[in-house]
PDB file of C-alpha atoms in Angstrom:
ATOM      1  CA  ASP A  18     -91.035-109.618 149.946  1.00  0.00           C
ATOM      2  CA  ALA A  19     -87.674-110.535 151.403  1.00  0.00           C
ATOM      3  CA  GLY A  20     -84.916-111.622 149.116  1.00  0.00           C
ATOM      4  CA  ILE A  21     -82.851-110.327 146.255  1.00  0.00           C
ATOM      5  CA  THR A  22     -84.414-108.660 143.238  1.00  0.00           C
ATOM      6  CA  GLN A  23     -83.069-107.333 139.957  1.00  0.00           C
ATOM      7  CA  SER A  24     -84.507-104.837 137.540  1.00  0.00           C
ATOM      8  CA  PRO A  25     -85.157-104.716 134.727  1.00  0.00           C
ATOM      9  CA  ARG A  26     -85.467-108.419 133.967  1.00  0.00           C
ATOM     10  CA  TYR A  27     -85.022-107.804 130.250  1.00  0.00           C
ATOM     11  CA  LYS A  28     -83.353-104.910 128.489  1.00  0.00           C
ATOM     12  CA  ILE A  29     -82.561-104.133 124.869  1.00  0.00           C
ATOM     13  CA  THR A  30     -80.274-101.217 124.165  1.00  0.00           C
ATOM     14  CA  GLU A  31     -78.026 -99.892 121.436  1.00  0.00           C
ATOM     15  CA  THR A  32     -74.276 -99.698 121.191  1.00  0.00           C
ATOM     16  CA  GLY A  33     -72.892 -96.636 122.957  1.00  0.00           C
ATOM     17  CA  ARG A  34     -75.823 -96.073 125.304  1.00  0.00           C
ATOM     18  CA  GLN A  35     -75.524 -96.032 129.063  1.00  0.00           C
ATOM     19  CA  VAL A  36     -77.419 -98.756 130.887  1.00  0.00           C
ATOM     20  CA  THR A  37     -77.879 -99.319 134.605  1.00  0.00           C
ATOM     21  CA  LEU A  38     -78.918-102.628 136.070  1.00  0.00           C
ATOM     22  CA  MET A  39     -80.354-102.541 139.560  1.00  0.00           C
ATOM     23  CA  CYS A  40     -79.954-105.001 142.400  1.00  0.00           C
ATOM     24  CA  HIS A  41     -81.745-104.811 145.738  1.00  0.00           C
ATOM     25  CA  GLN A  42     -81.581-107.165 148.724  1.00  0.00           C
ATOM     26  CA  THR A  43     -83.599-107.125 151.918  1.00  0.00           C
ATOM     27  CA  TRP A  44     -81.373-109.346 154.065  1.00  0.00           C
ATOM     28  CA  SER A  45     -78.911-106.617 155.073  1.00  0.00           C
ATOM     29  CA  HIS A  46     -76.127-108.785 153.701  1.00  0.00           C
ATOM     30  CA  SER A  47     -72.790-107.028 153.763  1.00  0.00           C
ATOM     31  CA  TYR A  48     -71.440-108.576 150.548  1.00  0.00           C
ATOM     32  CA  MET A  49     -72.922-108.120 147.093  1.00  0.00           C
ATOM     33  CA  PHE A  50     -71.704-109.342 143.707  1.00  0.00           C
ATOM     34  CA  TRP A  51     -72.279-108.923 140.017  1.00  0.00           C
ATOM     35  CA  TYR A  52     -71.698-111.820 137.600  1.00  0.00           C
ATOM     36  CA  ARG A  53     -72.223-112.242 133.915  1.00  0.00           C
ATOM     37  CA  GLN A  54     -73.185-115.552 132.341  1.00  0.00           C
ATOM     38  CA  ASP A  55     -72.249-116.380 128.782  1.00  0.00           C
ATOM     39  CA  LEU A  56     -72.502-119.634 126.902  1.00  0.00           C
ATOM     40  CA  GLY A  57     -69.315-121.611 127.340  1.00  0.00           C
ATOM     41  CA  HIS A  58     -68.026-119.504 130.223  1.00  0.00           C
ATOM     42  CA  GLY A  59     -70.175-120.273 133.220  1.00  0.00           C
ATOM     43  CA  LEU A  60     -70.478-117.297 135.550  1.00  0.00           C
ATOM     44  CA  ARG A  61     -67.722-114.722 135.805  1.00  0.00           C
ATOM     45  CA  LEU A  62     -67.385-112.130 138.536  1.00  0.00           C
ATOM     46  CA  ILE A  63     -67.521-108.503 137.386  1.00  0.00           C
ATOM     47  CA  TYR A  64     -67.389-106.534 140.639  1.00  0.00           C
ATOM     48  CA  TYR A  65     -68.107-107.130 144.272  1.00  0.00           C
ATOM     49  CA  SER A  66     -68.671-105.061 147.367  1.00  0.00           C
ATOM     50  CA  ALA A  67     -67.834-105.948 150.948  1.00  0.00           C
ATOM     51  CA  ALA A  68     -69.899-103.107 152.434  1.00  0.00           C
ATOM     52  CA  ALA A  69     -71.375 -99.750 151.565  1.00  0.00           C
ATOM     53  CA  ASP A  70     -68.792 -97.562 149.813  1.00  0.00           C
ATOM     54  CA  ILE A  71     -66.370-100.494 149.410  1.00  0.00           C
ATOM     55  CA  THR A  72     -66.121-102.072 145.977  1.00  0.00           C
ATOM     56  CA  ASP A  73     -63.513-104.111 144.150  1.00  0.00           C
ATOM     57  CA  LYS A  74     -62.897-105.584 140.731  1.00  0.00           C
ATOM     58  CA  GLY A  75     -63.547-109.162 139.834  1.00  0.00           C
ATOM     59  CA  GLU A  76     -62.403-111.188 136.850  1.00  0.00           C
ATOM     60  CA  VAL A  77     -64.021-109.118 134.056  1.00  0.00           C
ATOM     61  CA  PRO A  78     -64.525-105.489 135.206  1.00  0.00           C
ATOM     62  CA  ASP A  79     -63.683-103.599 132.003  1.00  0.00           C
ATOM     63  CA  GLY A  80     -66.565-101.499 130.680  1.00  0.00           C
ATOM     64  CA  TYR A  81     -68.520-101.622 133.943  1.00  0.00           C
ATOM     65  CA  VAL A  82     -68.929 -99.235 136.866  1.00  0.00           C
ATOM     66  CA  VAL A  83     -70.483 -99.975 140.246  1.00  0.00           C
ATOM     67  CA  SER A  84     -71.431 -98.003 143.305  1.00  0.00           C
ATOM     68  CA  ARG A  85     -72.832 -98.872 146.692  1.00  0.00           C
ATOM     69  CA  SER A  86     -74.111 -95.944 148.683  1.00  0.00           C
ATOM     70  CA  LYS A  87     -76.587 -98.088 150.635  1.00  0.00           C
ATOM     71  CA  THR A  88     -76.136-101.606 151.949  1.00  0.00           C
ATOM     72  CA  GLU A  89     -79.227-102.910 150.176  1.00  0.00           C
ATOM     73  CA  ASN A  90     -78.502-101.605 146.671  1.00  0.00           C
ATOM     74  CA  PHE A  91     -75.714-102.420 144.250  1.00  0.00           C
ATOM     75  CA  PRO A  92     -76.294-100.931 140.764  1.00  0.00           C
ATOM     76  CA  LEU A  93     -74.161-101.949 137.796  1.00  0.00           C
ATOM     77  CA  THR A  94     -73.652 -99.394 135.017  1.00  0.00           C
ATOM     78  CA  LEU A  95     -72.453 -99.954 131.487  1.00  0.00           C
ATOM     79  CA  GLU A  96     -71.261 -96.476 130.593  1.00  0.00           C
ATOM     80  CA  SER A  97     -71.097 -97.115 126.844  1.00  0.00           C
ATOM     81  CA  ALA A  98     -72.621-100.465 126.003  1.00  0.00           C
ATOM     82  CA  THR A  99     -70.944-102.743 123.470  1.00  0.00           C
ATOM     83  CA  ARG A 100     -72.262-105.850 121.730  1.00  0.00           C
ATOM     84  CA  SER A 101     -69.832-107.989 123.687  1.00  0.00           C
ATOM     85  CA  GLN A 102     -71.732-107.009 126.832  1.00  0.00           C
ATOM     86  CA  THR A 103     -74.806-108.852 125.635  1.00  0.00           C
ATOM     87  CA  SER A 104     -75.235-111.375 128.424  1.00  0.00           C
ATOM     88  CA  VAL A 105     -77.295-112.481 131.376  1.00  0.00           C
ATOM     89  CA  TYR A 106     -76.338-110.599 134.513  1.00  0.00           C
ATOM     90  CA  PHE A 107     -76.795-112.039 137.977  1.00  0.00           C
ATOM     91  CA  CYS A 108     -76.567-110.192 141.234  1.00  0.00           C
ATOM     92  CA  ALA A 109     -75.815-112.098 144.437  1.00  0.00           C
ATOM     93  CA  SER A 110     -75.411-111.352 148.110  1.00  0.00           C
ATOM     94  CA  SER A 111     -73.910-113.070 151.128  1.00  0.00           C
ATOM     95  CA  PRO A 112     -73.846-112.287 154.853  1.00  0.00           C
ATOM     96  CA  GLY A 113     -70.060-112.270 154.958  1.00  0.00           C
ATOM     97  CA  THR A 114     -66.905-113.072 153.051  1.00  0.00           C
ATOM     98  CA  PRO A 115     -67.473-115.707 150.340  1.00  0.00           C
ATOM     99  CA  SER A 116     -64.698-117.773 151.861  1.00  0.00           C
ATOM    100  CA  TYR A 117     -67.089-118.760 154.644  1.00  0.00           C
ATOM    101  CA  ASN A 118     -70.568-117.762 153.481  1.00  0.00           C
ATOM    102  CA  GLU A 119     -72.926-118.967 150.808  1.00  0.00           C
ATOM    103  CA  GLN A 120     -74.041-116.585 148.078  1.00  0.00           C
ATOM    104  CA  PHE A 121     -77.705-116.139 147.142  1.00  0.00           C
ATOM    105  CA  PHE A 122     -78.522-115.226 143.587  1.00  0.00           C
ATOM    106  CA  GLY A 123     -81.097-112.899 142.096  1.00  0.00           C
ATOM    107  CA  PRO A 124     -83.337-113.832 139.145  1.00  0.00           C
ATOM    108  CA  GLY A 125     -81.045-112.300 136.535  1.00  0.00           C
ATOM    109  CA  THR A 126     -81.275-109.564 133.877  1.00  0.00           C
ATOM    110  CA  ARG A 127     -81.040-110.495 130.224  1.00  0.00           C
ATOM    111  CA  LEU A 128     -79.323-107.643 128.390  1.00  0.00           C
ATOM    112  CA  THR A 129     -79.123-107.391 124.627  1.00  0.00           C
ATOM    113  CA  VAL A 130     -76.929-104.734 123.018  1.00  0.00           C
ATOM    114  CA  LEU A 131     -77.716-104.135 119.360  1.00  0.00           C
TER     115      LEU A 131
ATOM    116  CA  GLU B   6     -55.004-118.382 139.316  1.00  0.00           C
ATOM    117  CA  LEU B   7     -57.633-120.990 140.046  1.00  0.00           C
ATOM    118  CA  LYS B   8     -59.154-122.903 137.167  1.00  0.00           C
ATOM    119  CA  VAL B   9     -62.260-125.030 137.517  1.00  0.00           C
ATOM    120  CA  GLU B  10     -63.008-127.691 134.949  1.00  0.00           C
ATOM    121  CA  GLN B  11     -66.207-129.658 134.708  1.00  0.00           C
ATOM    122  CA  ASN B  12     -66.830-132.683 132.594  1.00  0.00           C
ATOM    123  CA  PRO B  13     -68.725-133.607 130.725  1.00  0.00           C
ATOM    124  CA  LEU B  14     -70.145-130.296 129.517  1.00  0.00           C
ATOM    125  CA  PHE B  15     -73.136-132.042 127.969  1.00  0.00           C
ATOM    126  CA  LEU B  16     -74.764-135.201 129.210  1.00  0.00           C
ATOM    127  CA  SER B  17     -77.721-136.980 127.732  1.00  0.00           C
ATOM    128  CA  MET B  18     -78.921-139.928 129.735  1.00  0.00           C
ATOM    129  CA  GLN B  19     -81.900-142.191 129.993  1.00  0.00           C
ATOM    130  CA  GLU B  20     -84.214-142.310 132.944  1.00  0.00           C
ATOM    131  CA  GLY B  21     -83.180-144.884 135.493  1.00  0.00           C
ATOM    132  CA  LYS B  22     -79.474-144.717 134.673  1.00  0.00           C
ATOM    133  CA  ASN B  23     -76.627-143.591 136.929  1.00  0.00           C
ATOM    134  CA  TYR B  24     -73.958-141.091 136.034  1.00  0.00           C
ATOM    135  CA  THR B  25     -71.272-138.868 137.569  1.00  0.00           C
ATOM    136  CA  ILE B  26     -70.295-135.270 136.842  1.00  0.00           C
ATOM    137  CA  TYR B  27     -66.726-134.316 137.679  1.00  0.00           C
ATOM    138  CA  CYS B  28     -65.336-131.015 138.897  1.00  0.00           C
ATOM    139  CA  ASN B  29     -61.558-130.545 138.986  1.00  0.00           C
ATOM    140  CA  TYR B  30     -59.862-127.439 140.309  1.00  0.00           C
ATOM    141  CA  SER B  31     -56.273-126.360 140.028  1.00  0.00           C
ATOM    142  CA  THR B  32     -55.282-124.911 143.416  1.00  0.00           C
ATOM    143  CA  THR B  33     -56.064-125.506 147.056  1.00  0.00           C
ATOM    144  CA  SER B  34     -59.565-124.680 148.265  1.00  0.00           C
ATOM    145  CA  ASP B  35     -61.594-125.906 151.214  1.00  0.00           C
ATOM    146  CA  ARG B  36     -65.077-124.893 150.092  1.00  0.00           C
ATOM    147  CA  LEU B  37     -66.955-126.055 147.041  1.00  0.00           C
ATOM    148  CA  TYR B  38     -70.544-125.479 145.954  1.00  0.00           C
ATOM    149  CA  TRP B  39     -72.827-127.264 143.552  1.00  0.00           C
ATOM    150  CA  TYR B  40     -75.625-125.240 141.936  1.00  0.00           C
ATOM    151  CA  ARG B  41     -78.506-126.157 139.706  1.00  0.00           C
ATOM    152  CA  GLN B  42     -79.870-123.840 137.025  1.00  0.00           C
ATOM    153  CA  ASP B  43     -83.074-124.455 135.098  1.00  0.00           C
ATOM    154  CA  PRO B  44     -83.417-122.773 131.685  1.00  0.00           C
ATOM    155  CA  GLY B  45     -84.035-119.051 132.046  1.00  0.00           C
ATOM    156  CA  LYS B  46     -83.828-119.247 135.821  1.00  0.00           C
ATOM    157  CA  SER B  47     -81.427-118.285 138.560  1.00  0.00           C
ATOM    158  CA  LEU B  48     -78.968-120.521 140.392  1.00  0.00           C
ATOM    159  CA  GLU B  49     -80.210-122.752 143.155  1.00  0.00           C
ATOM    160  CA  SER B  50     -77.741-123.976 145.753  1.00  0.00           C
ATOM    161  CA  LEU B  51     -77.633-127.772 146.047  1.00  0.00           C
ATOM    162  CA  PHE B  52     -74.651-128.588 148.231  1.00  0.00           C
ATOM    163  CA  VAL B  53     -71.862-126.924 150.167  1.00  0.00           C
ATOM    164  CA  LEU B  54     -68.823-129.144 150.740  1.00  0.00           C
ATOM    165  CA  LEU B  55     -66.462-127.888 153.399  1.00  0.00           C
ATOM    166  CA  SER B  56     -63.812-130.473 154.086  1.00  0.00           C
ATOM    167  CA  ASN B  57     -61.920-133.363 152.656  1.00  0.00           C
ATOM    168  CA  GLY B  58     -64.058-136.462 152.439  1.00  0.00           C
ATOM    169  CA  ALA B  59     -67.303-134.521 152.784  1.00  0.00           C
ATOM    170  CA  VAL B  60     -70.299-136.293 151.303  1.00  0.00           C
ATOM    171  CA  LYS B  61     -73.800-134.876 151.036  1.00  0.00           C
ATOM    172  CA  GLN B  62     -76.924-136.422 149.592  1.00  0.00           C
ATOM    173  CA  GLU B  63     -80.288-135.028 148.608  1.00  0.00           C
ATOM    174  CA  GLY B  64     -82.690-137.343 146.857  1.00  0.00           C
ATOM    175  CA  ARG B  65     -81.052-138.808 143.761  1.00  0.00           C
ATOM    176  CA  LEU B  66     -78.020-136.501 143.964  1.00  0.00           C
ATOM    177  CA  MET B  67     -74.891-137.146 145.995  1.00  0.00           C
ATOM    178  CA  ALA B  68     -71.884-134.853 146.102  1.00  0.00           C
ATOM    179  CA  SER B  69     -68.413-135.566 147.438  1.00  0.00           C
ATOM    180  CA  LEU B  70     -65.179-133.670 147.873  1.00  0.00           C
ATOM    181  CA  ASP B  71     -61.574-134.861 147.778  1.00  0.00           C
ATOM    182  CA  THR B  72     -59.411-131.821 148.544  1.00  0.00           C
ATOM    183  CA  LYS B  73     -56.173-133.751 148.092  1.00  0.00           C
ATOM    184  CA  ALA B  74     -57.113-134.731 144.564  1.00  0.00           C
ATOM    185  CA  ARG B  75     -58.810-131.324 144.028  1.00  0.00           C
ATOM    186  CA  LEU B  76     -61.859-133.169 142.777  1.00  0.00           C
ATOM    187  CA  SER B  77     -65.554-133.094 143.504  1.00  0.00           C
ATOM    188  CA  THR B  78     -68.149-135.410 142.031  1.00  0.00           C
ATOM    189  CA  LEU B  79     -71.902-135.097 141.643  1.00  0.00           C
ATOM    190  CA  HIS B  80     -73.411-138.542 141.310  1.00  0.00           C
ATOM    191  CA  ILE B  81     -76.873-139.030 139.875  1.00  0.00           C
ATOM    192  CA  THR B  82     -78.711-142.199 140.832  1.00  0.00           C
ATOM    193  CA  ALA B  83     -81.621-143.544 138.789  1.00  0.00           C
ATOM    194  CA  ALA B  84     -82.096-140.314 136.868  1.00  0.00           C
ATOM    195  CA  VAL B  85     -85.549-138.851 136.294  1.00  0.00           C
ATOM    196  CA  HIS B  86     -86.647-136.195 133.803  1.00  0.00           C
ATOM    197  CA  ASP B  87     -87.016-133.585 136.563  1.00  0.00           C
ATOM    198  CA  LEU B  88     -83.252-133.614 137.037  1.00  0.00           C
ATOM    199  CA  SER B  89     -82.760-132.107 133.583  1.00  0.00           C
ATOM    200  CA  ALA B  90     -80.915-128.817 134.181  1.00  0.00           C
ATOM    201  CA  THR B  91     -77.452-127.292 134.065  1.00  0.00           C
ATOM    202  CA  TYR B  92     -75.236-128.072 137.055  1.00  0.00           C
ATOM    203  CA  PHE B  93     -72.369-125.845 138.110  1.00  0.00           C
ATOM    204  CA  CYS B  94     -69.598-126.378 140.579  1.00  0.00           C
ATOM    205  CA  ALA B  95     -67.967-123.305 142.112  1.00  0.00           C
ATOM    206  CA  VAL B  96     -64.816-123.148 144.183  1.00  0.00           C
ATOM    207  CA  VAL B  97     -63.774-120.479 146.662  1.00  0.00           C
ATOM    208  CA  TYR B  98     -60.442-118.952 145.763  1.00  0.00           C
ATOM    209  CA  GLY B  99     -58.282-116.314 147.394  1.00  0.00           C
ATOM    210  CA  GLY B 100     -57.948-116.984 151.095  1.00  0.00           C
ATOM    211  CA  SER B 101     -60.054-115.147 153.660  1.00  0.00           C
ATOM    212  CA  GLN B 102     -61.283-112.646 151.074  1.00  0.00           C
ATOM    213  CA  GLY B 103     -61.959-115.303 148.507  1.00  0.00           C
ATOM    214  CA  ASN B 104     -64.439-115.263 145.650  1.00  0.00           C
ATOM    215  CA  LEU B 105     -66.238-117.952 143.725  1.00  0.00           C
ATOM    216  CA  ILE B 106     -64.787-119.360 140.532  1.00  0.00           C
ATOM    217  CA  PHE B 107     -67.349-121.273 138.508  1.00  0.00           C
ATOM    218  CA  GLY B 108     -66.963-124.188 136.192  1.00  0.00           C
ATOM    219  CA  LYS B 109     -68.564-123.902 132.769  1.00  0.00           C
ATOM    220  CA  GLY B 110     -71.469-126.071 133.769  1.00  0.00           C
ATOM    221  CA  THR B 111     -72.804-129.470 132.751  1.00  0.00           C
ATOM    222  CA  LYS B 112     -76.028-129.470 130.787  1.00  0.00           C
ATOM    223  CA  LEU B 113     -77.919-132.599 131.761  1.00  0.00           C
ATOM    224  CA  SER B 114     -80.783-133.926 129.694  1.00  0.00           C
ATOM    225  CA  VAL B 115     -82.675-136.935 131.012  1.00  0.00           C
ATOM    226  CA  LYS B 116     -84.766-138.694 128.412  1.00  0.00           C
ATOM    227  CA  PRO B 117     -87.548-141.201 129.005  1.00  0.00           C
TER     228      PRO B 117
END
């Protein structure tokens, strides 16, 4: 099906473990984004990518790593998970720069770090 | 740095009543979004407001934008239970390579 998907939808891990959250979109959108949502903070941008092999930091990048070898995929890795990274993570994509293009959001991944 | 403030953060209202959610932002921007989020779900785009004085309506929701005052409003007319959700405004910040800055959201509960 066309659209934007995230996997897994739910993940429980332990402090210090590496975790990778996957994001896949079928629209061939050039831009992709990772946000985290925490109570009292709304959504905050972690990283974004303007195209394959081009990534940049957002508001809260510390503790996260991203890559984008293919246009349709934008994985987010927590190299050594901490409890403060317990959150709901949303991936989004847009056909062009967010200044002029709407973003479309995936279903989210709920991550719990014990 | 752009800051986006929504108020109220929590809103409990009765069916049939009218109310307004406010979204203030601190620096110039010409594009503002309103999103709806149901519990445990993703964000659904409601409105995109592109210019000063823009007004958009969908059903019982009407959104407006005043870029001079740096203020957007989401007005709810004759609320119904199905409108219960969290509503976010998001403002584009950073020129041609801008990103979205979200407000903290307004949790709306409509009671019979």
